Short mmCIF file of C-alpha atoms and ligand atoms in Angstrom, two decimals:
data_model
loop_
_atom_site.label_atom_id
_atom_site.label_comp_id
_atom_site.label_asym_id
_atom_site.label_seq_id
_atom_site.Cartn_x
_atom_site.Cartn_y
_atom_site.Cartn_z
CA MET A 1015 -26.82 17.34 0.66
CA LYS A 1016 -25.38 19.86 -1.73
CA ALA A 1017 -21.64 19.52 -2.14
CA THR A 1018 -19.29 22.45 -1.66
CA LEU A 1019 -17.16 23.14 -4.69
CA ILE A 1020 -13.42 22.61 -4.25
CA ASP A 1021 -12.10 25.47 -6.34
CA GLY A 1022 -8.87 24.50 -8.10
CA ALA A 1023 -8.23 28.06 -9.27
CA VAL A 1024 -8.25 29.45 -5.72
CA ILE A 1025 -6.14 26.65 -4.22
CA ALA A 1026 -3.67 26.70 -7.12
CA ARG A 1027 -3.22 30.46 -6.72
CA LYS A 1028 -2.37 29.98 -3.02
CA LEU A 1029 0.12 27.27 -3.87
CA LEU A 1030 1.72 29.47 -6.53
CA ASP A 1031 1.88 32.45 -4.14
CA ARG A 1032 3.75 30.29 -1.67
CA LEU A 1033 6.39 29.70 -4.37
CA ARG A 1034 7.14 33.38 -4.87
CA PRO A 1035 9.52 33.84 -1.87
CA ARG A 1036 11.36 30.66 -2.90
CA ILE A 1037 11.74 32.01 -6.45
CA ALA A 1038 12.96 35.34 -5.05
CA ALA A 1039 15.54 33.53 -2.87
CA LEU A 1040 16.80 31.65 -5.93
CA GLY A 1041 16.92 34.93 -7.86
CA ALA A 1042 19.10 36.43 -5.12
CA ARG A 1043 21.54 33.57 -5.78
CA GLY A 1044 21.49 34.28 -9.54
CA ILE A 1045 19.13 31.45 -10.50
CA THR A 1046 15.89 31.71 -12.45
CA PRO A 1047 14.15 28.31 -12.44
CA GLY A 1048 13.89 27.12 -16.03
CA LEU A 1049 11.40 24.65 -17.50
CA ALA A 1050 11.74 23.05 -20.95
CA ALA A 1051 8.73 21.35 -22.51
CA ILE A 1052 9.17 19.02 -25.48
CA LEU A 1053 6.22 18.80 -27.82
CA VAL A 1054 6.21 16.15 -30.53
CA GLY A 1055 3.74 16.29 -33.41
CA ASP A 1056 0.57 18.35 -33.54
CA ASN A 1057 -1.80 17.04 -30.87
CA ALA A 1058 -4.25 19.91 -30.25
CA ALA A 1059 -4.82 19.04 -26.55
CA SER A 1060 -1.05 18.86 -25.94
CA GLU A 1061 -0.67 22.32 -27.50
CA VAL A 1062 -3.17 23.68 -24.96
CA TYR A 1063 -1.49 21.93 -22.01
CA VAL A 1064 1.95 23.23 -22.99
CA ARG A 1065 0.59 26.73 -23.54
CA ASN A 1066 -0.91 26.68 -20.01
CA LYS A 1067 2.41 25.56 -18.54
CA VAL A 1068 4.34 28.28 -20.40
CA ARG A 1069 1.82 30.88 -19.21
CA ALA A 1070 2.15 29.68 -15.61
CA CYS A 1071 5.95 30.02 -15.86
CA SER A 1072 5.66 33.52 -17.23
CA ASP A 1073 3.19 34.57 -14.49
CA LEU A 1074 5.68 33.43 -11.85
CA GLY A 1075 8.77 34.84 -13.57
CA LEU A 1076 10.21 31.43 -14.44
CA LYS A 1077 12.11 30.83 -17.67
CA SER A 1078 10.39 28.48 -20.11
CA GLU A 1079 11.24 26.97 -23.48
CA VAL A 1080 9.21 24.83 -25.86
CA HIS A 1081 11.11 22.41 -28.10
CA ARG A 1082 8.96 21.29 -31.02
CA LEU A 1083 9.65 18.15 -32.99
CA GLY A 1084 7.78 16.97 -36.07
CA GLU A 1085 5.21 14.16 -36.04
CA LYS A 1086 7.69 11.89 -37.86
CA CYS A 1087 10.73 12.56 -35.71
CA THR A 1088 12.77 9.52 -34.72
CA GLU A 1089 13.35 8.30 -31.19
CA ALA A 1090 17.05 9.11 -31.61
CA GLU A 1091 16.23 12.72 -32.53
CA LEU A 1092 13.96 13.04 -29.51
CA ILE A 1093 16.58 11.57 -27.19
CA THR A 1094 19.21 13.97 -28.56
CA VAL A 1095 17.00 16.92 -27.56
CA ILE A 1096 16.39 15.43 -24.09
CA GLU A 1097 20.11 14.86 -23.51
CA LYS A 1098 20.96 18.38 -24.57
CA LEU A 1099 18.43 19.72 -22.04
CA ASN A 1100 19.77 17.35 -19.36
CA HIS A 1101 23.10 19.18 -19.70
CA ASP A 1102 21.74 22.73 -19.99
CA PRO A 1103 22.60 24.60 -16.75
CA LEU A 1104 19.81 27.15 -17.33
CA ILE A 1105 17.13 24.43 -17.45
CA HIS A 1106 16.11 22.78 -14.17
CA GLY A 1107 12.99 20.93 -15.30
CA VAL A 1108 12.36 18.93 -18.49
CA LEU A 1109 9.01 17.49 -19.47
CA LEU A 1110 8.00 15.45 -22.45
CA GLN A 1111 4.37 16.22 -23.24
CA LEU A 1112 2.39 13.01 -23.69
CA PRO A 1113 0.92 11.35 -25.66
CA LEU A 1114 3.65 10.83 -28.25
CA PRO A 1115 3.04 9.73 -31.83
CA ARG A 1116 2.54 5.96 -31.90
CA HIS A 1117 5.99 5.08 -33.26
CA LEU A 1118 7.72 6.61 -30.21
CA ASP A 1119 8.00 4.76 -26.91
CA ALA A 1120 6.88 7.08 -24.10
CA GLU A 1121 8.39 4.99 -21.31
CA ARG A 1122 11.80 4.62 -22.96
CA THR A 1123 12.09 8.27 -23.98
CA THR A 1124 10.79 9.66 -20.67
CA ALA A 1125 13.39 7.52 -18.92
CA CYS A 1126 16.09 9.54 -20.71
CA ILE A 1127 15.18 12.68 -18.75
CA SER A 1128 17.63 13.11 -15.89
CA ALA A 1129 15.90 12.27 -12.57
CA ALA A 1130 17.11 15.62 -11.19
CA LYS A 1131 15.15 17.43 -13.94
CA ASP A 1132 12.19 15.03 -14.13
CA VAL A 1133 9.57 17.55 -12.98
CA ASP A 1134 6.72 15.25 -14.09
CA GLY A 1135 8.05 12.69 -11.58
CA PHE A 1136 7.65 9.78 -13.99
CA SER A 1137 11.21 8.41 -13.88
CA TRP A 1138 11.72 5.09 -12.15
CA GLU A 1139 14.13 6.79 -9.76
CA ASN A 1140 11.55 9.37 -8.67
CA LEU A 1141 8.70 6.84 -8.59
CA GLY A 1142 10.89 4.51 -6.54
CA ALA A 1143 11.60 7.32 -4.07
CA LEU A 1144 7.83 7.79 -3.70
CA VAL A 1145 7.27 4.07 -3.13
CA ALA A 1146 10.05 4.09 -0.52
CA GLY A 1147 8.33 6.95 1.31
CA HIS A 1148 11.03 9.54 0.51
CA PRO A 1149 9.50 11.51 -2.35
CA ARG A 1150 11.74 13.77 -4.44
CA LEU A 1151 10.04 15.03 -7.61
CA ALA A 1152 6.62 13.35 -7.55
CA PRO A 1153 3.89 13.24 -10.23
CA CYS A 1154 2.12 16.60 -10.46
CA THR A 1155 -1.54 15.57 -10.61
CA ALA A 1156 -1.20 13.38 -7.52
CA LEU A 1157 0.56 16.25 -5.72
CA GLY A 1158 -2.27 18.52 -6.83
CA VAL A 1159 -4.98 16.22 -5.45
CA MET A 1160 -3.12 15.90 -2.15
CA ALA A 1161 -2.73 19.70 -1.92
CA MET A 1162 -6.49 20.06 -2.39
CA ILE A 1163 -7.16 17.48 0.31
CA GLU A 1164 -4.83 19.34 2.66
CA HIS A 1165 -6.33 22.73 1.82
CA GLU A 1166 -9.82 21.44 2.57
CA GLY A 1167 -8.69 19.96 5.87
CA ILE A 1168 -10.02 16.53 4.92
CA ALA A 1169 -9.01 13.85 7.42
CA VAL A 1170 -6.86 11.30 5.60
CA GLU A 1171 -5.44 9.20 8.42
CA GLY A 1172 -7.72 6.27 9.00
CA ALA A 1173 -10.04 7.25 6.14
CA ASN A 1174 -11.18 4.81 3.49
CA ALA A 1175 -10.03 6.11 0.10
CA VAL A 1176 -10.74 4.75 -3.35
CA VAL A 1177 -8.60 5.65 -6.33
CA VAL A 1178 -10.24 4.70 -9.61
CA GLY A 1179 -7.50 4.18 -12.21
CA ARG A 1180 -4.01 2.71 -11.87
CA SER A 1181 -1.92 4.76 -14.32
CA VAL A 1182 1.69 5.55 -13.47
CA ALA A 1183 0.92 9.21 -14.14
CA VAL A 1184 -2.05 9.60 -11.79
CA GLY A 1185 -3.72 6.60 -10.14
CA LYS A 1186 -0.72 4.80 -8.66
CA PRO A 1187 1.11 7.88 -7.30
CA THR A 1188 -2.12 9.24 -5.79
CA ALA A 1189 -2.72 5.91 -4.07
CA LEU A 1190 0.86 5.91 -2.74
CA MET A 1191 0.50 9.44 -1.35
CA LEU A 1192 -2.78 8.53 0.35
CA ILE A 1193 -1.16 5.41 1.83
CA ALA A 1194 1.72 7.57 3.10
CA ARG A 1195 -0.84 9.78 4.88
CA GLY A 1196 -2.41 6.79 6.61
CA ALA A 1197 -5.52 6.17 4.49
CA THR A 1198 -6.79 2.69 3.79
CA VAL A 1199 -6.61 2.71 0.01
CA THR A 1200 -8.40 0.61 -2.58
CA VAL A 1201 -7.31 0.97 -6.20
CA CYS A 1202 -9.99 0.12 -8.76
CA THR A 1203 -9.36 -0.56 -12.43
CA SER A 1204 -11.18 -1.63 -15.59
CA LYS A 1205 -11.05 -5.16 -14.13
CA THR A 1206 -12.83 -4.27 -10.88
CA ARG A 1207 -16.02 -6.35 -10.68
CA ASP A 1208 -18.27 -4.00 -8.76
CA LEU A 1209 -16.90 -0.45 -8.68
CA ALA A 1210 -19.81 0.97 -6.70
CA ARG A 1211 -19.27 -1.53 -3.89
CA HIS A 1212 -15.84 0.02 -3.32
CA THR A 1213 -16.64 3.70 -3.92
CA ARG A 1214 -19.68 3.54 -1.59
CA ASP A 1215 -17.38 2.65 1.28
CA ALA A 1216 -14.97 5.57 0.82
CA GLU A 1217 -14.75 8.97 2.42
CA ILE A 1218 -12.31 10.07 -0.29
CA VAL A 1219 -12.82 9.13 -3.95
CA VAL A 1220 -10.30 10.06 -6.64
CA VAL A 1221 -11.32 9.22 -10.20
CA ALA A 1222 -8.68 9.14 -12.98
CA VAL A 1223 -10.09 7.06 -15.80
CA GLY A 1224 -10.83 9.11 -18.92
CA LYS A 1225 -14.49 8.11 -19.28
CA PRO A 1226 -17.34 10.49 -18.45
CA GLY A 1227 -19.90 9.19 -15.95
CA THR A 1228 -17.61 6.51 -14.49
CA VAL A 1229 -18.72 7.53 -10.99
CA THR A 1230 -22.23 8.81 -10.27
CA GLY A 1231 -23.97 10.08 -7.14
CA PRO A 1232 -25.53 6.75 -6.10
CA MET A 1233 -22.03 5.22 -6.18
CA LEU A 1234 -20.81 7.59 -3.45
CA LYS A 1235 -21.07 7.45 0.32
CA PRO A 1236 -23.07 10.44 1.59
CA GLY A 1237 -20.64 13.15 2.66
CA ALA A 1238 -17.68 11.78 0.71
CA ALA A 1239 -15.14 14.11 -0.93
CA GLY A 1240 -14.83 13.58 -4.69
CA PHE A 1241 -11.78 14.47 -6.78
CA ASP A 1242 -12.38 14.28 -10.50
CA VAL A 1243 -9.14 14.04 -12.49
CA GLY A 1244 -10.71 13.09 -15.84
CA ILE A 1245 -10.66 15.43 -18.81
CA ASN A 1246 -13.01 14.31 -21.58
CA ARG A 1247 -14.12 16.23 -24.64
CA LEU A 1248 -17.80 15.53 -25.27
CA ALA A 1249 -19.51 15.39 -28.67
CA ASP A 1250 -20.81 18.94 -28.17
CA GLY A 1251 -17.24 20.19 -27.64
CA LYS A 1252 -17.66 20.71 -23.88
CA ILE A 1253 -15.14 19.35 -21.38
CA ALA A 1254 -16.36 16.92 -18.70
CA GLY A 1255 -14.70 14.91 -15.99
CA ASP A 1256 -15.12 11.24 -15.10
CA VAL A 1257 -17.65 11.96 -12.35
CA ASP A 1258 -21.26 12.78 -13.11
CA PHE A 1259 -21.15 16.19 -11.48
CA VAL A 1260 -24.88 16.78 -11.00
CA SER A 1261 -25.74 13.49 -9.28
CA ALA A 1262 -22.43 13.34 -7.38
CA SER A 1263 -22.78 16.83 -5.95
CA ALA A 1264 -26.13 15.84 -4.47
CA VAL A 1265 -24.44 13.13 -2.38
CA ALA A 1266 -20.85 14.30 -1.75
CA SER A 1267 -19.90 16.93 0.82
CA ARG A 1268 -17.18 18.37 -1.40
CA ILE A 1269 -16.37 17.95 -5.06
CA THR A 1270 -13.95 19.26 -7.68
CA PRO A 1271 -15.41 20.66 -10.91
CA VAL A 1272 -14.09 19.98 -14.42
CA PRO A 1273 -12.80 22.32 -15.71
CA GLY A 1274 -11.51 24.46 -12.84
CA GLY A 1275 -10.58 21.63 -10.49
CA VAL A 1276 -7.64 19.24 -10.45
CA GLY A 1277 -6.24 20.51 -13.79
CA ARG A 1278 -5.28 23.86 -12.24
CA MET A 1279 -3.51 22.03 -9.45
CA THR A 1280 -1.48 19.91 -11.85
CA VAL A 1281 0.05 22.99 -13.44
CA ALA A 1282 0.69 24.58 -10.02
CA ALA A 1283 2.42 21.38 -8.83
CA LEU A 1284 4.56 21.41 -11.97
CA MET A 1285 5.68 24.93 -11.08
CA ALA A 1286 6.45 23.76 -7.54
CA ASN A 1287 8.50 20.83 -8.86
CA THR A 1288 10.44 23.17 -11.16
CA VAL A 1289 11.28 25.45 -8.24
CA THR A 1290 12.27 22.42 -6.14
CA ALA A 1291 14.48 21.13 -8.97
CA ALA A 1292 16.19 24.54 -9.20
CA GLU A 1293 16.74 24.57 -5.41
CA GLN A 1294 18.26 21.09 -5.59
CA PHE A 1295 20.49 22.27 -8.46
CA LEU A 1296 21.70 25.16 -6.29
CA ALA A 1297 22.30 22.82 -3.34
CA ARG A 1298 24.41 20.50 -5.53
CA ARG A 1299 26.38 23.46 -6.92
CA SER A 1300 27.07 25.04 -3.51
P1 NAP B 2579 -4.86 6.04 -18.38
O1 NAP B 2579 -3.40 5.87 -18.36
O2 NAP B 2579 -5.62 5.72 -19.62
O3 NAP B 2579 -5.47 5.17 -17.18
C1 NAP B 2579 -6.85 5.01 -17.03
C2 NAP B 2579 -7.12 4.07 -15.90
O4 NAP B 2579 -8.53 3.93 -15.77
C3 NAP B 2579 -6.58 2.64 -16.16
O5 NAP B 2579 -5.90 2.20 -15.00
C4 NAP B 2579 -7.83 1.82 -16.41
O6 NAP B 2579 -7.77 0.49 -15.92
C5 NAP B 2579 -8.87 2.55 -15.61
N1 NAP B 2579 -10.20 2.32 -16.10
C6 NAP B 2579 -10.65 2.34 -17.37
N2 NAP B 2579 -11.97 2.08 -17.41
C7 NAP B 2579 -12.36 1.88 -16.14
C8 NAP B 2579 -13.61 1.58 -15.53
N3 NAP B 2579 -14.72 1.44 -16.26
N4 NAP B 2579 -13.64 1.45 -14.19
C9 NAP B 2579 -12.53 1.60 -13.45
N5 NAP B 2579 -11.32 1.91 -13.97
C10 NAP B 2579 -11.24 2.03 -15.31
O7 NAP B 2579 -5.28 7.53 -18.01
P2 NAP B 2579 -4.58 8.63 -17.05
O8 NAP B 2579 -3.36 9.17 -17.69
O9 NAP B 2579 -4.51 8.13 -15.67
O10 NAP B 2579 -5.69 9.78 -17.13
C11 NAP B 2579 -7.00 9.54 -16.70
C12 NAP B 2579 -7.86 10.75 -17.00
O11 NAP B 2579 -7.32 11.88 -16.30
C13 NAP B 2579 -7.87 11.19 -18.46
O12 NAP B 2579 -9.13 11.75 -18.76
C14 NAP B 2579 -6.81 12.25 -18.55
O13 NAP B 2579 -7.03 13.15 -19.61
C15 NAP B 2579 -7.01 12.92 -17.22
N6 NAP B 2579 -5.84 13.62 -16.69
C16 NAP B 2579 -6.09 14.81 -16.12
C17 NAP B 2579 -5.06 15.49 -15.53
C18 NAP B 2579 -5.38 16.78 -14.84
O14 NAP B 2579 -4.49 17.56 -14.58
N7 NAP B 2579 -6.65 17.02 -14.49
C19 NAP B 2579 -3.77 14.99 -15.53
C20 NAP B 2579 -3.55 13.74 -16.11
C21 NAP B 2579 -4.60 13.05 -16.67
P3 NAP B 2579 -6.81 -0.64 -16.58
O15 NAP B 2579 -5.45 -0.31 -16.08
O16 NAP B 2579 -7.35 -1.89 -16.04
O17 NAP B 2579 -6.93 -0.48 -18.06
#
């Protein structure tokens, strides 16, 4: 079998195009959705991610701001910036680009972002809503994977799905969304004894680990759909996912590439969350 490529660029563009009438409707009510990104220190990868988000805002006609803080900034300084943005009526979404310098606590500072503006969906309030089955602003990468699954018409109800990785940012919310759609979900971690035993039983495999080659072709069930969330910079400077693309695409029926796969969807889902946050702002104001 030769897997069909699930093209993140194409699916993301469709998702973004579906936002345009919603953005126009907000514009007619005098609102331009606004996203503020906070960037602490000088992490090169974070610079790229924030640049991509700013570009996506500009392509859609959304307002965007980047607030830069020095590598040595204190937690109090960071929280002051977050609180100012929480109260800024022209900003509907606030995101704190991770990772932070080691002396700053990501969980504590992220928790300071108002749930109504938490477009990354990492606040306990928004995660709790997802657990309860009433999602509000949900984590973007998980939303992106689910949008790809929907676009491809992959049957989720009754399917066996494996999510490799249990981070709050990706693994757990993806598992919750698959559960909500009726999949039987297994979550594997670094402690899982025999990863292949689980992945070989799944029609849907989502891998969010951060280690190249975590899942290979022989670990997949023939015909499975593979979603590779990982972004790893190799020694030769190239970017690779967590799935061994060559061997996996010989076994899977569909597979996402890296780059050009899930990453595009994450940014598109962030745009969708920002528009949703602006709509909710308007609903509260009306
Ligand atoms: P993370 O917080 O470091 O979590 C990694 C998870 O992988 C942990 O739950 C860990 O298990 C598990 N793990 C580690 N080694 C494993 C192994 N050998 N077998 C099975 N599970 C293993 O990372 P993350 O934030 O979820 O990100 C994961 C990857 O996705 C990274 O490469 C990141 O750059 C990328 N990413 C991409 C996007 C995108 O838009 N494409 C978005 C976010 C993240 P334990 O909990 O037991 O340690």
